[in-house]
mmCIF file of C-alpha atoms in Angstrom:
data_model
loop_
_atom_site.group_PDB
_atom_site.id
_atom_site.type_symbol
_atom_site.label_atom_id
_atom_site.label_comp_id
_atom_site.label_asym_id
_atom_site.label_seq_id
_atom_site.Cartn_x
_atom_site.Cartn_y
_atom_site.Cartn_z
ATOM 1 C CA MET A 1 109.284 185.043 119.234
ATOM 2 C CA GLU A 2 107.095 183.238 121.586
ATOM 3 C CA LEU A 3 106.963 179.428 121.980
ATOM 4 C CA LEU A 4 103.150 178.440 122.649
ATOM 5 C CA CYS A 5 102.867 174.857 123.694
ATOM 6 C CA TRP A 6 99.338 174.114 122.896
ATOM 7 C CA THR A 7 99.615 170.545 124.043
ATOM 8 C CA PRO A 8 102.140 169.133 126.502
ATOM 9 C CA VAL A 9 105.811 168.865 125.344
ATOM 10 C CA ILE A 10 108.145 165.881 126.481
ATOM 11 C CA PHE A 11 111.824 165.578 125.927
ATOM 12 C CA ASN A 12 112.360 162.041 126.637
ATOM 13 C CA ARG A 13 111.247 159.467 129.181
ATOM 14 C CA LYS A 14 113.703 160.659 131.861
ATOM 15 C CA GLY A 15 112.339 164.211 131.722
ATOM 16 C CA PHE A 16 113.875 167.421 130.734
ATOM 17 C CA PRO A 17 117.722 168.198 130.703
ATOM 18 C CA ARG A 18 118.977 170.783 133.306
ATOM 19 C CA ASP A 19 122.002 173.033 133.416
ATOM 20 C CA GLU A 20 124.631 173.184 136.060
ATOM 21 C CA GLU A 21 122.253 175.264 138.195
ATOM 22 C CA GLY A 22 119.347 172.666 137.850
ATOM 23 C CA ARG A 23 117.332 174.860 135.567
ATOM 24 C CA PRO A 24 115.370 172.742 132.972
ATOM 25 C CA PHE A 25 115.621 173.629 129.225
ATOM 26 C CA LEU A 26 114.843 172.511 125.750
ATOM 27 C CA PRO A 27 117.811 172.046 123.523
ATOM 28 C CA LYS A 28 118.293 173.818 120.216
ATOM 29 C CA ASP A 29 118.315 170.313 118.486
ATOM 30 C CA VAL A 30 114.659 169.781 119.448
ATOM 31 C CA PHE A 31 113.698 172.804 117.295
ATOM 32 C CA ILE A 32 116.150 171.907 114.469
ATOM 33 C CA GLU A 33 114.745 168.474 114.190
ATOM 34 C CA ALA A 34 111.200 169.748 114.090
ATOM 35 C CA ILE A 35 112.030 172.268 111.262
ATOM 36 C CA ILE A 36 114.025 169.862 109.200
ATOM 37 C CA SER A 37 111.107 167.459 109.233
ATOM 38 C CA SER A 38 108.823 170.164 108.001
ATOM 39 C CA VAL A 39 111.346 171.354 105.361
ATOM 40 C CA ILE A 40 111.849 167.725 103.998
ATOM 41 C CA PHE A 41 108.229 167.143 103.653
ATOM 42 C CA TYR A 42 107.459 170.472 102.057
ATOM 43 C CA TYR A 43 110.180 170.250 99.442
ATOM 44 C CA VAL A 44 109.778 166.574 98.580
ATOM 45 C CA LYS A 45 106.186 167.479 97.934
ATOM 46 C CA LYS A 46 106.851 170.736 96.037
ATOM 47 C CA ASP A 47 109.853 169.821 93.855
ATOM 48 C CA ARG A 48 109.247 166.746 91.488
ATOM 49 C CA GLU A 49 113.007 166.466 90.891
ATOM 50 C CA ILE A 50 113.610 166.239 94.681
ATOM 51 C CA GLU A 51 110.708 163.692 95.000
ATOM 52 C CA ASN A 52 112.296 161.450 92.421
ATOM 53 C CA ARG A 53 115.790 161.611 93.860
ATOM 54 C CA VAL A 54 114.495 160.629 97.282
ATOM 55 C CA LYS A 55 112.164 157.997 95.774
ATOM 56 C CA ASN A 56 114.974 156.310 93.814
ATOM 57 C CA TYR A 57 117.175 156.282 96.832
ATOM 58 C CA LEU A 58 114.452 154.681 99.110
ATOM 59 C CA LEU A 59 113.859 152.117 96.341
ATOM 60 C CA SER A 60 117.584 151.356 95.848
ATOM 61 C CA GLN A 61 119.121 148.030 96.870
ATOM 62 C CA ASP A 62 121.593 149.477 99.272
ATOM 63 C CA VAL A 63 119.299 151.719 101.333
ATOM 64 C CA LYS A 64 120.254 151.234 105.000
ATOM 65 C CA PHE A 65 118.145 151.912 108.026
ATOM 66 C CA ASP A 66 120.585 153.990 110.082
ATOM 67 C CA GLU A 67 121.455 156.129 107.058
ATOM 68 C CA VAL A 68 118.070 156.974 105.686
ATOM 69 C CA SER A 69 117.145 160.180 107.741
ATOM 70 C CA ASN A 70 120.661 161.784 107.104
ATOM 71 C CA ARG A 71 120.578 160.939 103.353
ATOM 72 C CA VAL A 72 117.096 162.352 102.714
ATOM 73 C CA LYS A 73 118.121 165.412 104.661
ATOM 74 C CA GLU A 74 121.174 165.873 102.546
ATOM 75 C CA ILE A 75 119.347 165.556 99.325
ATOM 76 C CA VAL A 76 116.662 168.250 100.367
ATOM 77 C CA LEU A 77 118.973 170.696 102.146
ATOM 78 C CA ASN A 78 121.781 170.651 99.370
ATOM 79 C CA LYS A 79 119.159 172.156 97.077
ATOM 80 C CA TYR A 80 117.251 174.252 99.433
ATOM 81 C CA PRO A 81 119.621 175.330 102.353
ATOM 82 C CA VAL A 82 116.900 177.197 104.216
ATOM 83 C CA LEU A 83 118.476 176.502 107.610
ATOM 84 C CA GLU A 84 122.006 178.013 106.818
ATOM 85 C CA GLN A 85 121.383 181.310 108.631
ATOM 86 C CA LEU A 86 118.828 180.086 111.081
ATOM 87 C CA TYR A 87 119.562 181.261 114.666
ATOM 88 C CA ILE A 88 118.269 179.366 117.784
ATOM 89 C CA PRO A 89 119.811 179.592 121.205
ATOM 90 C CA GLU A 90 121.495 176.415 122.554
ATOM 91 C CA LYS A 91 119.051 176.299 125.424
ATOM 92 C CA ILE A 92 115.540 177.497 125.771
ATOM 93 C CA TYR A 93 114.699 177.704 129.502
ATOM 94 C CA LEU A 94 111.442 176.442 131.061
ATOM 95 C CA SER A 95 109.586 177.550 134.088
ATOM 96 C CA GLU A 96 109.577 174.854 136.813
ATOM 97 C CA ASN A 97 106.001 176.083 137.613
ATOM 98 C CA ASN A 98 104.906 174.697 134.319
ATOM 99 C CA LEU A 99 106.507 171.226 134.664
ATOM 100 C CA GLN A 100 104.421 168.351 135.890
ATOM 101 C CA GLU A 101 104.904 164.533 136.054
ATOM 102 C CA LYS A 102 102.253 162.838 134.070
ATOM 103 C CA TYR A 103 101.254 159.296 132.903
ATOM 104 C CA ILE A 104 101.908 159.093 129.096
ATOM 105 C CA GLU A 105 100.217 156.428 126.916
ATOM 106 C CA VAL A 106 102.140 155.140 123.960
ATOM 107 C CA PHE A 107 98.753 155.143 121.966
ATOM 108 C CA ASP A 108 98.252 152.662 119.039
ATOM 109 C CA LEU A 109 96.161 154.843 116.764
ATOM 110 C CA LYS A 110 95.259 151.728 114.667
ATOM 111 C CA LYS A 111 94.213 149.496 117.624
ATOM 112 C CA TRP A 112 92.937 152.426 119.921
ATOM 113 C CA GLU A 113 94.900 151.158 122.789
ATOM 114 C CA ASP A 114 97.879 152.001 125.241
ATOM 115 C CA VAL A 115 100.660 149.523 124.401
ATOM 116 C CA LYS A 116 103.407 150.537 126.764
ATOM 117 C CA GLY A 117 102.824 153.757 128.799
ATOM 118 C CA PHE A 118 105.261 155.519 131.226
ATOM 119 C CA LYS A 119 105.608 158.465 133.471
ATOM 120 C CA THR A 120 107.679 161.551 132.750
ATOM 121 C CA GLU A 121 108.055 165.313 132.956
ATOM 122 C CA VAL A 122 105.847 167.390 130.609
ATOM 123 C CA PHE A 123 105.753 171.136 129.974
ATOM 124 C CA LYS A 124 102.924 173.118 128.940
ATOM 125 C CA GLY A 125 103.110 177.041 128.722
ATOM 126 C CA VAL A 126 104.501 179.932 126.984
ATOM 127 C CA VAL A 127 108.235 180.722 126.630
ATOM 128 C CA SER A 128 110.049 183.743 125.100
ATOM 129 C CA VAL A 129 112.664 182.534 122.505
ATOM 130 C CA GLU A 130 114.934 184.374 120.294
ATOM 131 C CA ILE A 131 114.755 182.590 116.804
ATOM 132 C CA GLU A 132 115.810 184.437 113.718
ATOM 133 C CA SER A 133 116.113 183.570 110.038
ATOM 134 C CA PRO A 134 116.004 185.411 106.799
ATOM 135 C CA GLU A 135 114.095 182.395 105.390
ATOM 136 C CA ILE A 136 111.307 182.514 108.148
ATOM 137 C CA GLU A 137 108.539 182.735 105.443
ATOM 138 C CA LYS A 138 109.797 179.507 103.782
ATOM 139 C CA ILE A 139 110.141 177.834 107.162
ATOM 140 C CA LYS A 140 106.615 179.019 107.881
ATOM 141 C CA SER A 141 105.127 177.568 104.600
ATOM 142 C CA ALA A 142 107.044 174.348 105.189
ATOM 143 C CA ALA A 143 105.682 174.117 108.892
ATOM 144 C CA HIS A 144 102.080 174.646 107.884
ATOM 145 C CA SER A 145 102.288 171.883 105.097
ATOM 146 C CA PHE A 146 103.816 169.255 107.438
ATOM 147 C CA ALA A 147 101.976 169.912 110.592
ATOM 148 C CA GLU A 148 98.405 170.063 108.734
ATOM 149 C CA ALA A 149 99.450 166.759 106.949
ATOM 150 C CA LEU A 150 100.767 165.028 110.101
ATOM 151 C CA ALA A 151 97.495 165.833 112.092
ATOM 152 C CA LYS A 152 95.437 164.604 109.211
ATOM 153 C CA ILE A 153 97.147 161.333 108.946
ATOM 154 C CA GLU A 154 96.914 160.811 112.688
ATOM 155 C CA ARG A 155 93.235 161.546 112.508
ATOM 156 C CA SER A 156 92.648 159.083 109.596
ATOM 157 C CA PHE A 157 93.800 156.392 111.839
ATOM 158 C CA LEU A 158 91.140 157.058 114.431
ATOM 159 C CA LYS A 159 88.280 157.091 112.061
ATOM 160 C CA ASP A 160 85.187 157.368 114.391
ATOM 161 C CA HIS A 161 87.186 157.337 117.613
ATOM 162 C CA SER A 162 86.156 160.114 120.032
ATOM 163 C CA LEU A 163 89.676 161.514 120.010
ATOM 164 C CA SER A 164 89.073 162.425 116.372
ATOM 165 C CA LEU A 165 86.140 164.585 116.994
ATOM 166 C CA LEU A 166 87.202 166.147 120.356
ATOM 167 C CA PHE A 167 90.881 166.706 119.594
ATOM 168 C CA TYR A 168 91.911 166.236 115.931
ATOM 169 C CA ASP A 169 89.128 168.051 114.292
ATOM 170 C CA PRO A 170 89.637 171.478 116.394
ATOM 171 C CA LEU A 171 93.547 170.944 116.069
ATOM 172 C CA ILE A 172 93.492 170.825 112.289
ATOM 173 C CA ASN A 173 91.467 173.972 112.170
ATOM 174 C CA ASP A 174 93.583 175.751 114.920
ATOM 175 C CA ILE A 175 96.895 174.932 113.022
ATOM 176 C CA LYS A 176 95.838 176.920 109.987
ATOM 177 C CA LYS A 177 95.811 179.987 112.174
ATOM 178 C CA TRP A 178 99.211 179.534 113.964
ATOM 179 C CA ASP A 179 102.234 181.589 112.675
ATOM 180 C CA VAL A 180 104.808 178.560 112.643
ATOM 181 C CA PRO A 181 103.320 175.270 113.725
ATOM 182 C CA LEU A 182 105.834 172.546 114.825
ATOM 183 C CA ARG A 183 105.736 169.199 116.370
ATOM 184 C CA ILE A 184 108.511 169.079 118.849
ATOM 185 C CA GLY A 185 110.114 166.878 121.326
ATOM 186 C CA MET A 186 109.237 163.250 121.895
ATOM 187 C CA TRP A 187 105.712 162.704 120.364
ATOM 188 C CA THR A 188 105.976 159.211 118.607
ATOM 189 C CA GLU A 189 108.017 156.032 118.923
ATOM 190 C CA VAL A 190 108.112 155.673 115.164
ATOM 191 C CA PRO A 191 111.938 155.740 114.290
ATOM 192 C CA PHE A 192 111.665 158.256 111.422
ATOM 193 C CA LYS A 193 109.135 160.420 113.200
ATOM 194 C CA GLY A 194 107.791 162.441 110.120
ATOM 195 C CA ASP A 195 110.899 162.550 107.883
ATOM 196 C CA LEU A 196 109.396 160.041 105.332
ATOM 197 C CA LEU A 197 105.769 160.973 105.797
ATOM 198 C CA PHE A 198 105.402 162.125 102.252
ATOM 199 C CA PHE A 199 106.014 158.653 100.782
ATOM 200 C CA TRP A 200 103.308 156.790 102.769
ATOM 201 C CA ARG A 201 100.928 157.541 100.033
ATOM 202 C CA ILE A 202 103.217 155.990 97.273
ATOM 203 C CA LYS A 203 102.398 152.210 97.452
ATOM 204 C CA GLU A 204 105.865 151.073 95.958
ATOM 205 C CA VAL A 205 107.930 153.087 98.327
ATOM 206 C CA ARG A 206 105.716 152.272 101.427
ATOM 207 C CA GLU A 207 105.842 148.471 100.615
ATOM 208 C CA ARG A 208 109.510 148.532 100.000
ATOM 209 C CA LEU A 209 110.281 150.247 103.278
ATOM 210 C CA ILE A 210 108.051 147.854 105.157
ATOM 211 C CA LYS A 211 109.722 144.894 103.572
ATOM 212 C CA ARG A 212 113.355 146.307 103.616
ATOM 213 C CA LEU A 213 113.399 148.287 106.841
ATOM 214 C CA LYS A 214 110.507 146.577 108.707
ATOM 215 C CA VAL A 215 108.934 149.825 109.568
ATOM 216 C CA ASP A 216 105.662 151.714 108.843
ATOM 217 C CA ILE A 217 106.758 155.293 108.027
ATOM 218 C CA ARG A 218 103.397 156.639 109.304
ATOM 219 C CA PRO A 219 103.211 157.723 112.934
ATOM 220 C CA ARG A 220 100.941 154.860 114.182
ATOM 221 C CA TYR A 221 102.260 155.142 117.720
ATOM 222 C CA VAL A 222 101.776 158.671 119.258
ATOM 223 C CA LEU A 223 102.235 159.895 122.955
ATOM 224 C CA TYR A 224 98.906 160.689 124.486
ATOM 225 C CA LEU A 225 97.851 162.140 127.774
ATOM 226 C CA PRO A 226 94.746 160.660 128.921
ATOM 227 C CA ASP A 227 94.001 163.160 131.642
ATOM 228 C CA GLU A 228 94.049 166.032 128.941
ATOM 229 C CA LYS A 229 92.985 163.963 126.072
ATOM 230 C CA GLN A 230 95.754 165.449 123.884
ATOM 231 C CA THR A 231 98.685 164.079 121.888
ATOM 232 C CA THR A 232 102.051 165.696 122.629
ATOM 233 C CA GLY A 233 104.300 168.195 121.209
ATOM 234 C CA TRP A 234 102.004 170.553 119.207
ATOM 235 C CA VAL A 235 103.438 173.958 119.452
ATOM 236 C CA GLU A 236 103.302 177.438 117.701
ATOM 237 C CA LEU A 237 106.146 179.778 117.174
ATOM 238 C CA LYS A 238 104.432 183.111 117.464
ATOM 239 C CA ILE A 239 105.990 185.934 115.448
ATOM 240 C CA LYS A 240 105.905 189.182 117.523
#
């Protein structure tokens, strides 16, 4: 496969990790996390039994902030173990020539302003990566479902902001044509990223989580590059 980074990718505020020879890379977990977010969204949406189990858990009295992601992941993957035979190398190496230091806005989609920007390394380019799975078609379906929903939700915050027309409208059309669309790396400062995205539309769950966990499960704060007028982490796994 090829990894096509359609918008800049960030690992964290300190930059990309490097091996003992100083070569920058993306660790395997970046891809696992992105695929899991897609799979959770897709099967909660697709399977009413799973939806109800996760919903009941999120509405329970003993739901705890630091356990939510793992518990939701467990509920979904126990029934749909689509990651069991997934192979991804431990390190996906990046070309130094495609690394730059950039100013990143932590962009509040609701207020349309930078709330606490920072500088860090970004990567934008194409990388060959050996990813294999007998469940690639299921992963592909999940990835499309999640990426398209995520892009539409982010756009919905913006309403008539210029970023909606210039970036999100073309992005939503492009994602439909990608083989396996993913959102990788550091792209928001919302704690759950997209793991609970499905439930933002269910009022009782949304209000319960805001009251109990003090968090909006929608990705209101995204990372944005003002120079390129793009939000971060939108990539495609291209099946050769």
